[in-house]
CSV table of N, CA and C in Angstrom, one decimal:
chain,number,residue,atom,x,y,z
A,1,MET,N,-25.1,0.3,-7.7
A,1,MET,CA,-24.3,-0.2,-8.7
A,1,MET,C,-24.3,-1.7,-8.7
A,2,ARG,N,-24.3,-2.3,-7.5
A,2,ARG,CA,-24.4,-3.8,-7.4
A,2,ARG,C,-25.7,-4.3,-8.1
A,3,ALA,N,-26.8,-3.7,-7.8
A,3,ALA,CA,-28.1,-4.1,-8.3
A,3,ALA,C,-28.1,-3.9,-9.8
A,4,GLY,N,-27.5,-2.9,-10.3
A,4,GLY,CA,-27.5,-2.7,-11.8
A,4,GLY,C,-26.6,-3.7,-12.5
A,5,LEU,N,-25.5,-4.1,-11.9
A,5,LEU,CA,-24.7,-5.1,-12.4
A,5,LEU,C,-25.4,-6.5,-12.5
A,6,ALA,N,-26.1,-6.8,-11.4
A,6,ALA,CA,-26.8,-8.0,-11.3
A,6,ALA,C,-28.0,-8.0,-12.3
A,7,ALA,N,-28.7,-6.9,-12.5
A,7,ALA,CA,-29.8,-6.9,-13.4
A,7,ALA,C,-29.3,-7.0,-14.9
A,8,ASP,N,-28.1,-6.6,-15.2
A,8,ASP,CA,-27.6,-6.6,-16.5
A,8,ASP,C,-26.8,-7.8,-16.8
A,9,ARG,N,-26.6,-8.7,-15.9
A,9,ARG,CA,-25.7,-9.9,-16.0
A,9,ARG,C,-26.0,-10.7,-17.3
A,10,ALA,N,-27.2,-11.0,-17.6
A,10,ALA,CA,-27.5,-11.9,-18.8
A,10,ALA,C,-27.2,-11.1,-20.1
A,11,ARG,N,-27.6,-9.8,-20.1
A,11,ARG,CA,-27.3,-9.0,-21.3
A,11,ARG,C,-25.8,-8.8,-21.5
A,12,ASP,N,-25.1,-8.6,-20.4
A,12,ASP,CA,-23.6,-8.4,-20.5
A,12,ASP,C,-22.9,-9.7,-21.0
A,13,ALA,N,-23.4,-10.8,-20.5
A,13,ALA,CA,-22.9,-12.1,-20.9
A,13,ALA,C,-23.1,-12.3,-22.4
A,14,ALA,N,-24.2,-11.9,-22.9
A,14,ALA,CA,-24.5,-12.1,-24.3
A,14,ALA,C,-23.7,-11.1,-25.2
A,15,ALA,N,-23.5,-9.9,-24.6
A,15,ALA,CA,-22.7,-8.9,-25.3
A,15,ALA,C,-21.2,-9.1,-25.2
A,16,GLY,N,-20.8,-9.9,-24.2
A,16,GLY,CA,-19.3,-10.1,-24.0
A,16,GLY,C,-18.7,-9.0,-23.2
A,17,GLY,N,-19.4,-8.2,-22.5
A,17,GLY,CA,-18.8,-7.1,-21.7
A,17,GLY,C,-19.9,-6.4,-20.9
A,18,ALA,N,-19.5,-5.7,-19.9
A,18,ALA,CA,-20.4,-5.0,-19.0
A,18,ALA,C,-20.7,-3.6,-19.5
A,19,ARG,N,-22.0,-3.3,-19.5
A,19,ARG,CA,-22.5,-1.9,-19.9
A,19,ARG,C,-22.2,-0.9,-18.9
A,20,GLN,N,-22.1,-1.3,-17.6
A,20,GLN,CA,-21.9,-0.3,-16.5
A,20,GLN,C,-20.8,-0.9,-15.6
A,21,GLY,N,-20.3,0.0,-14.8
A,21,GLY,CA,-19.2,-0.4,-13.9
A,21,GLY,C,-18.1,0.6,-13.8
A,22,ALA,N,-17.1,0.3,-13.0
A,22,ALA,CA,-16.0,1.3,-12.8
A,22,ALA,C,-15.3,1.7,-14.1
A,23,HIS,N,-15.2,0.7,-15.0
A,23,HIS,CA,-14.6,1.0,-16.3
A,23,HIS,C,-15.3,2.0,-17.1
A,24,ARG,N,-16.5,2.3,-16.8
A,24,ARG,CA,-17.3,3.3,-17.6
A,24,ARG,C,-17.6,4.5,-16.7
A,25,THR,N,-16.8,4.7,-15.7
A,25,THR,CA,-17.0,5.8,-14.8
A,25,THR,C,-15.8,6.8,-14.9
A,26,ASP,N,-16.1,8.1,-14.8
A,26,ASP,CA,-15.1,9.1,-14.8
A,26,ASP,C,-15.0,9.6,-13.3
A,27,LEU,N,-13.8,9.7,-12.8
A,27,LEU,CA,-13.5,10.1,-11.5
A,27,LEU,C,-13.0,11.6,-11.6
A,28,ARG,N,-13.7,12.5,-10.9
A,28,ARG,CA,-13.3,13.9,-10.9
A,28,ARG,C,-12.8,14.2,-9.5
A,29,MET,N,-11.6,14.8,-9.5
A,29,MET,CA,-11.1,15.2,-8.2
A,29,MET,C,-10.7,16.7,-8.2
A,30,VAL,N,-10.6,17.2,-7.0
A,30,VAL,CA,-10.2,18.6,-6.8
A,30,VAL,C,-9.1,18.7,-5.8
A,31,LEU,N,-8.1,19.4,-6.1
A,31,LEU,CA,-7.0,19.7,-5.1
A,31,LEU,C,-7.5,20.8,-4.2
A,32,LEU,N,-8.0,20.4,-3.0
A,32,LEU,CA,-8.6,21.3,-2.1
A,32,LEU,C,-7.8,22.5,-1.7
A,33,PRO,N,-6.5,22.4,-1.4
A,33,PRO,CA,-5.8,23.6,-1.0
A,33,PRO,C,-5.8,24.7,-2.0
A,34,LYS,N,-5.9,24.3,-3.3
A,34,LYS,CA,-5.9,25.3,-4.4
A,34,LYS,C,-7.3,25.4,-5.0
A,35,GLU,N,-8.2,24.5,-4.6
A,35,GLU,CA,-9.5,24.5,-5.2
A,35,GLU,C,-9.5,24.5,-6.7
A,36,ILE,N,-8.7,23.6,-7.3
A,36,ILE,CA,-8.6,23.5,-8.7
A,36,ILE,C,-8.8,22.0,-9.1
A,37,PRO,N,-9.4,21.8,-10.3
A,37,PRO,CA,-9.6,20.4,-10.7
A,37,PRO,C,-8.3,19.7,-11.0
A,38,ALA,N,-8.3,18.4,-10.7
A,38,ALA,CA,-7.0,17.6,-10.9
A,38,ALA,C,-6.4,17.8,-12.3
A,39,GLU,N,-7.2,17.9,-13.3
A,39,GLU,CA,-6.7,18.0,-14.6
A,39,GLU,C,-5.9,19.3,-14.9
A,40,LEU,N,-6.0,20.3,-14.0
A,40,LEU,CA,-5.3,21.5,-14.1
A,40,LEU,C,-4.1,21.6,-13.1
A,41,CYS,N,-3.9,20.5,-12.3
A,41,CYS,CA,-2.8,20.4,-11.4
A,41,CYS,C,-1.5,20.1,-12.1
A,42,SER,N,-0.4,20.3,-11.4
A,42,SER,CA,0.9,19.9,-11.9
A,42,SER,C,1.0,18.4,-11.9
A,43,THR,N,2.0,17.8,-12.6
A,43,THR,CA,2.1,16.4,-12.6
A,43,THR,C,2.3,15.9,-11.2
A,44,GLY,N,3.1,16.6,-10.3
A,44,GLY,CA,3.4,16.1,-9.0
A,44,GLY,C,2.1,16.2,-8.1
A,45,GLU,N,1.3,17.2,-8.3
A,45,GLU,CA,0.0,17.3,-7.6
A,45,GLU,C,-0.9,16.2,-8.0
A,46,GLN,N,-1.0,15.9,-9.3
A,46,GLN,CA,-1.8,14.8,-9.8
A,46,GLN,C,-1.4,13.5,-9.2
A,47,LYS,N,0.0,13.3,-9.2
A,47,LYS,CA,0.5,12.0,-8.6
A,47,LYS,C,0.1,11.9,-7.2
A,48,ALA,N,0.3,13.0,-6.4
A,48,ALA,CA,-0.1,13.0,-5.0
A,48,ALA,C,-1.6,12.6,-4.8
A,49,LEU,N,-2.4,13.2,-5.6
A,49,LEU,CA,-3.9,12.8,-5.5
A,49,LEU,C,-4.1,11.3,-5.8
A,50,LEU,N,-3.4,10.8,-6.8
A,50,LEU,CA,-3.6,9.4,-7.2
A,50,LEU,C,-3.1,8.5,-6.0
A,51,VAL,N,-1.9,8.9,-5.5
A,51,VAL,CA,-1.3,8.1,-4.4
A,51,VAL,C,-2.3,8.2,-3.1
A,52,ALA,N,-2.9,9.3,-2.9
A,52,ALA,CA,-3.9,9.4,-1.8
A,52,ALA,C,-5.0,8.5,-2.0
A,53,ILE,N,-5.5,8.3,-3.2
A,53,ILE,CA,-6.6,7.4,-3.5
A,53,ILE,C,-6.1,5.9,-3.2
A,54,VAL,N,-5.0,5.6,-3.6
A,54,VAL,CA,-4.4,4.2,-3.4
A,54,VAL,C,-4.3,4.0,-1.9
A,55,LEU,N,-3.7,4.9,-1.2
A,55,LEU,CA,-3.6,4.8,0.3
A,55,LEU,C,-4.9,4.7,1.0
A,56,ALA,N,-5.9,5.5,0.6
A,56,ALA,CA,-7.2,5.4,1.2
A,56,ALA,C,-7.8,4.1,1.0
A,57,GLN,N,-7.7,3.5,-0.2
A,57,GLN,CA,-8.2,2.2,-0.6
A,57,GLN,C,-7.5,1.2,0.3
A,58,ALA,N,-6.2,1.3,0.4
A,58,ALA,CA,-5.5,0.3,1.3
A,58,ALA,C,-5.9,0.4,2.7
A,59,ALA,N,-6.2,1.6,3.2
A,59,ALA,CA,-6.6,1.8,4.6
A,59,ALA,C,-8.0,1.2,4.8
A,60,LEU,N,-8.9,1.3,3.8
A,60,LEU,CA,-10.2,0.8,3.8
A,60,LEU,C,-10.2,-0.8,3.8
A,61,VAL,N,-9.3,-1.3,3.0
A,61,VAL,CA,-9.2,-2.8,3.0
A,61,VAL,C,-8.7,-3.3,4.3
A,62,ARG,N,-7.7,-2.6,4.9
A,62,ARG,CA,-7.2,-2.9,6.2
A,62,ARG,C,-8.3,-2.9,7.3
A,63,GLU,N,-9.1,-1.9,7.2
A,63,GLU,CA,-10.2,-1.7,8.2
A,63,GLU,C,-11.2,-2.8,8.0
A,64,ARG,N,-11.6,-3.2,6.8
A,64,ARG,CA,-12.6,-4.1,6.6
A,64,ARG,C,-12.2,-5.6,6.7
A,65,ARG,N,-10.9,-5.9,6.3
A,65,ARG,CA,-10.4,-7.2,6.4
A,65,ARG,C,-9.5,-7.6,7.5
A,66,GLY,N,-9.0,-6.5,8.2
A,66,GLY,CA,-8.1,-6.7,9.3
A,66,GLY,C,-6.7,-6.8,9.0
A,67,PHE,N,-6.3,-6.6,7.7
A,67,PHE,CA,-4.9,-6.6,7.3
A,67,PHE,C,-4.9,-5.7,6.0
A,68,ALA,N,-3.7,-5.1,5.8
A,68,ALA,CA,-3.5,-4.2,4.7
A,68,ALA,C,-3.1,-5.1,3.5
A,69,PRO,N,-3.5,-4.6,2.3
A,69,PRO,CA,-3.1,-5.3,1.1
A,69,PRO,C,-1.6,-5.1,0.8
A,70,LEU,N,-1.1,-6.0,-0.1
A,70,LEU,CA,0.3,-5.8,-0.6
A,70,LEU,C,0.2,-4.7,-1.6
A,71,LEU,N,1.1,-3.7,-1.4
A,71,LEU,CA,1.1,-2.6,-2.4
A,71,LEU,C,2.3,-2.6,-3.3
A,72,LEU,N,2.0,-2.5,-4.6
A,72,LEU,CA,3.0,-2.4,-5.6
A,72,LEU,C,3.0,-1.1,-6.2
A,73,LEU,N,3.9,-0.2,-5.9
A,73,LEU,CA,3.9,1.2,-6.4
A,73,LEU,C,5.0,1.5,-7.3
A,74,ASP,N,4.8,1.5,-8.6
A,74,ASP,CA,5.8,1.7,-9.6
A,74,ASP,C,6.1,3.2,-9.8
A,75,GLU,N,7.4,3.5,-9.8
A,75,GLU,CA,7.8,4.9,-9.9
A,75,GLU,C,7.1,5.9,-9.0
A,76,VAL,N,6.8,5.4,-7.8
A,76,VAL,CA,6.0,6.2,-6.9
A,76,VAL,C,6.6,7.5,-6.5
A,77,ALA,N,7.9,7.6,-6.4
A,77,ALA,CA,8.6,8.8,-6.0
A,77,ALA,C,8.8,9.8,-7.1
A,78,ALA,N,8.6,9.4,-8.4
A,78,ALA,CA,8.8,10.3,-9.5
A,78,ALA,C,7.7,11.4,-9.4
A,79,HIS,N,8.1,12.6,-9.7
A,79,HIS,CA,7.3,13.8,-9.7
A,79,HIS,C,6.8,14.3,-8.4
A,80,LEU,N,7.2,13.6,-7.3
A,80,LEU,CA,6.8,14.0,-6.0
A,80,LEU,C,7.9,14.9,-5.4
A,81,ASP,N,7.6,16.0,-4.8
A,81,ASP,CA,8.6,16.8,-4.2
A,81,ASP,C,9.0,16.1,-2.9
A,82,PRO,N,10.2,16.6,-2.3
A,82,PRO,CA,10.6,15.9,-1.0
A,82,PRO,C,9.6,15.8,0.1
A,83,ALA,N,8.8,16.9,0.2
A,83,ALA,CA,7.8,16.9,1.3
A,83,ALA,C,6.7,15.9,1.0
A,84,ARG,N,6.3,15.7,-0.2
A,84,ARG,CA,5.3,14.7,-0.5
A,84,ARG,C,5.8,13.3,-0.4
A,85,ARG,N,7.1,13.1,-0.8
A,85,ARG,CA,7.7,11.8,-0.6
A,85,ARG,C,7.8,11.4,0.9
A,86,GLU,N,8.2,12.4,1.7
A,86,GLU,CA,8.2,12.1,3.2
A,86,GLU,C,6.8,11.8,3.7
A,87,ALA,N,5.8,12.5,3.2
A,87,ALA,CA,4.4,12.2,3.6
A,87,ALA,C,4.0,10.8,3.2
A,88,LEU,N,4.4,10.4,1.9
A,88,LEU,CA,4.0,9.1,1.4
A,88,LEU,C,4.7,8.0,2.3
A,89,PHE,N,6.0,8.2,2.5
A,89,PHE,CA,6.7,7.2,3.3
A,89,PHE,C,6.1,7.0,4.7
A,90,SER,N,5.8,8.2,5.3
A,90,SER,CA,5.1,8.1,6.6
A,90,SER,C,3.8,7.4,6.6
A,91,ALA,N,3.0,7.7,5.6
A,91,ALA,CA,1.7,7.1,5.4
A,91,ALA,C,1.9,5.6,5.2
A,92,LEU,N,2.8,5.1,4.5
A,92,LEU,CA,3.1,3.7,4.2
A,92,LEU,C,3.5,3.0,5.6
A,93,ALA,N,4.3,3.7,6.3
A,93,ALA,CA,4.7,3.1,7.6
A,93,ALA,C,3.6,3.0,8.6
A,94,GLU,N,2.6,3.9,8.5
A,94,GLU,CA,1.5,3.9,9.5
A,94,GLU,C,0.4,2.9,9.0
A,95,LEU,N,0.4,2.5,7.8
A,95,LEU,CA,-0.6,1.6,7.2
A,95,LEU,C,-0.8,0.4,8.0
A,96,PRO,N,0.1,-0.4,8.5
A,96,PRO,CA,1.3,-0.8,7.8
A,96,PRO,C,1.0,-1.9,6.7
A,97,ALA,N,1.7,-1.9,5.7
A,97,ALA,CA,1.5,-2.9,4.6
A,97,ALA,C,2.9,-3.3,4.1
A,98,GLN,N,2.9,-4.4,3.5
A,98,GLN,CA,4.1,-4.8,2.8
A,98,GLN,C,4.1,-4.1,1.4
A,99,CYS,N,5.1,-3.4,1.2
A,99,CYS,CA,5.2,-2.5,0.0
A,99,CYS,C,6.4,-2.8,-0.9
A,100,PHE,N,6.2,-2.8,-2.2
A,100,PHE,CA,7.2,-2.9,-3.1
A,100,PHE,C,7.2,-1.5,-3.9
A,101,LEU,N,8.2,-0.7,-3.8
A,101,LEU,CA,8.3,0.5,-4.5
A,101,LEU,C,9.4,0.5,-5.5
A,102,THR,N,9.2,0.9,-6.7
A,102,THR,CA,10.2,0.9,-7.8
A,102,THR,C,10.6,2.4,-8.1
A,103,GLY,N,11.8,2.5,-8.6
A,103,GLY,CA,12.3,3.8,-9.1
A,103,GLY,C,13.5,3.6,-9.9
A,104,THR,N,13.9,4.6,-10.6
A,104,THR,CA,15.1,4.4,-11.5
A,104,THR,C,16.4,4.9,-10.8
A,105,GLU,N,16.2,5.5,-9.6
A,105,GLU,CA,17.4,5.9,-8.8
A,105,GLU,C,17.1,5.8,-7.3
A,106,LEU,N,18.2,5.7,-6.5
A,106,LEU,CA,18.0,5.5,-5.1
A,106,LEU,C,17.8,6.8,-4.3
A,107,PRO,N,18.3,8.0,-4.7
A,107,PRO,CA,18.2,9.2,-3.9
A,107,PRO,C,16.8,9.5,-3.4
A,108,PRO,N,15.7,9.4,-4.2
A,108,PRO,CA,14.4,9.7,-3.7
A,108,PRO,C,13.9,8.8,-2.6
A,109,PHE,N,14.6,7.7,-2.4
A,109,PHE,CA,14.2,6.8,-1.4
A,109,PHE,C,15.1,6.9,-0.1
A,110,GLU,N,15.9,7.9,-0.1
A,110,GLU,CA,16.8,8.1,1.1
A,110,GLU,C,16.1,8.1,2.4
A,111,PRO,N,14.9,8.7,2.5
A,111,PRO,CA,14.2,8.7,3.8
A,111,PRO,C,13.9,7.3,4.3
A,112,LEU,N,14.0,6.3,3.5
A,112,LEU,CA,13.7,4.9,3.9
A,112,LEU,C,15.0,4.1,4.3
A,113,ARG,N,16.1,4.8,4.2
A,113,ARG,CA,17.4,4.2,4.6
A,113,ARG,C,17.3,3.7,6.0
A,114,GLY,N,17.6,2.4,6.2
A,114,GLY,CA,17.6,1.8,7.5
A,114,GLY,C,16.2,1.3,7.9
A,115,LEU,N,15.2,1.6,7.1
A,115,LEU,CA,13.8,1.2,7.4
A,115,LEU,C,13.3,0.2,6.3
A,116,ALA,N,14.0,0.1,5.2
A,116,ALA,CA,13.5,-0.7,4.1
A,116,ALA,C,14.7,-1.3,3.4
A,117,GLU,N,14.5,-2.4,2.7
A,117,GLU,CA,15.6,-3.0,1.9
A,117,GLU,C,15.5,-2.3,0.5
A,118,ALA,N,16.7,-2.2,-0.2
A,118,ALA,CA,16.7,-1.7,-1.5
A,118,ALA,C,17.5,-2.7,-2.4
A,119,PHE,N,17.0,-2.9,-3.6
A,119,PHE,CA,17.6,-3.8,-4.6
A,119,PHE,C,17.8,-3.1,-5.9
A,120,LEU,N,18.8,-3.5,-6.6
A,120,LEU,CA,19.1,-3.0,-7.9
A,120,LEU,C,18.8,-4.1,-9.0
A,121,ALA,N,18.2,-3.7,-10.1
A,121,ALA,CA,18.0,-4.6,-11.2
A,121,ALA,C,19.3,-4.7,-12.0
A,122,LYS,N,19.9,-5.9,-12.0
A,122,LYS,CA,21.1,-6.2,-12.8
A,122,LYS,C,20.8,-7.3,-13.7
A,123,PRO,N,21.7,-7.5,-14.7
A,123,PRO,CA,21.5,-8.7,-15.6
A,123,PRO,C,21.5,-9.9,-14.7
A,124,GLY,N,20.4,-10.7,-14.9
A,124,GLY,CA,20.4,-12.0,-14.2
A,124,GLY,C,19.5,-11.9,-12.9
A,125,GLY,N,19.1,-10.7,-12.5
A,125,GLY,CA,18.2,-10.6,-11.3
A,125,GLY,C,18.4,-9.4,-10.5
A,126,LEU,N,17.9,-9.4,-9.3
A,126,LEU,CA,18.0,-8.3,-8.3
A,126,LEU,C,19.2,-8.6,-7.4
A,127,VAL,N,19.9,-7.5,-7.0
A,127,VAL,CA,21.0,-7.6,-6.0
A,127,VAL,C,20.8,-6.5,-5.0
A,128,PRO,N,21.1,-6.8,-3.7
A,128,PRO,CA,21.0,-5.8,-2.7
A,128,PRO,C,21.8,-4.5,-3.0
A,129,ALA,N,21.3,-3.4,-2.8
A,129,ALA,CA,22.0,-2.1,-3.0
A,129,ALA,C,23.0,-2.0,-1.9
A,130,ALA,N,24.3,-2.0,-2.3
A,130,ALA,CA,25.4,-2.0,-1.3
A,130,ALA,C,25.4,-0.8,-0.4
A,131,ASP,N,25.0,0.4,-0.9
A,131,ASP,CA,25.0,1.6,-0.1
A,131,ASP,C,23.7,1.9,0.6
A,132,PHE,N,22.8,0.9,0.7
A,132,PHE,CA,21.5,1.0,1.3
A,132,PHE,C,21.4,-0.1,2.4
A,133,PRO,N,21.9,0.2,3.6
A,133,PRO,CA,22.0,-0.9,4.6
A,133,PRO,C,20.6,-1.6,4.9
A,134,VAL,N,20.7,-2.9,5.1
A,134,VAL,CA,19.5,-3.7,5.4
A,134,VAL,C,19.1,-3.3,6.9
A,135,PRO,N,17.8,-3.0,7.0
A,135,PRO,CA,17.3,-2.7,8.4
A,135,PRO,C,17.4,-3.9,9.3
A,136,LYS,N,17.5,-3.7,10.6
A,136,LYS,CA,17.6,-4.8,11.6
A,136,LYS,C,16.4,-5.7,11.6
A,137,ALA,N,15.2,-5.1,11.4
A,137,ALA,CA,14.0,-5.9,11.5
A,137,ALA,C,13.1,-5.6,10.3
A,138,VAL,N,13.2,-6.4,9.2
A,138,VAL,CA,12.4,-6.2,8.0
A,138,VAL,C,11.3,-7.3,8.1
């Protein structure tokens, strides 16, 4: 891919865009336990597959660079069942990486109580969630 991008650089510059690259690639995945294509999986299963890709990429970056990237995971707990949420939170703890997780409600993040800080979006900014105690070592 790298050689192809280099070979097409002049043509891409003249055209104002790349003819090849990740933006022109389809990623096909299979949920191995069920042996079904991702497009036939439930929303939660699809989300779990996507999160697995993000975590694998973060682990690869950590291995190659010596530190994990900052992760910004928007609505990451939505559509994940409790077991998958627990697996996600465990994987994030093992990475380790600085993570910002967003959600519209606190209950899905209960397993992180005492391990992470929680904030609520209020008019004028973010405020600490009163019922989500600050961990001793953040």
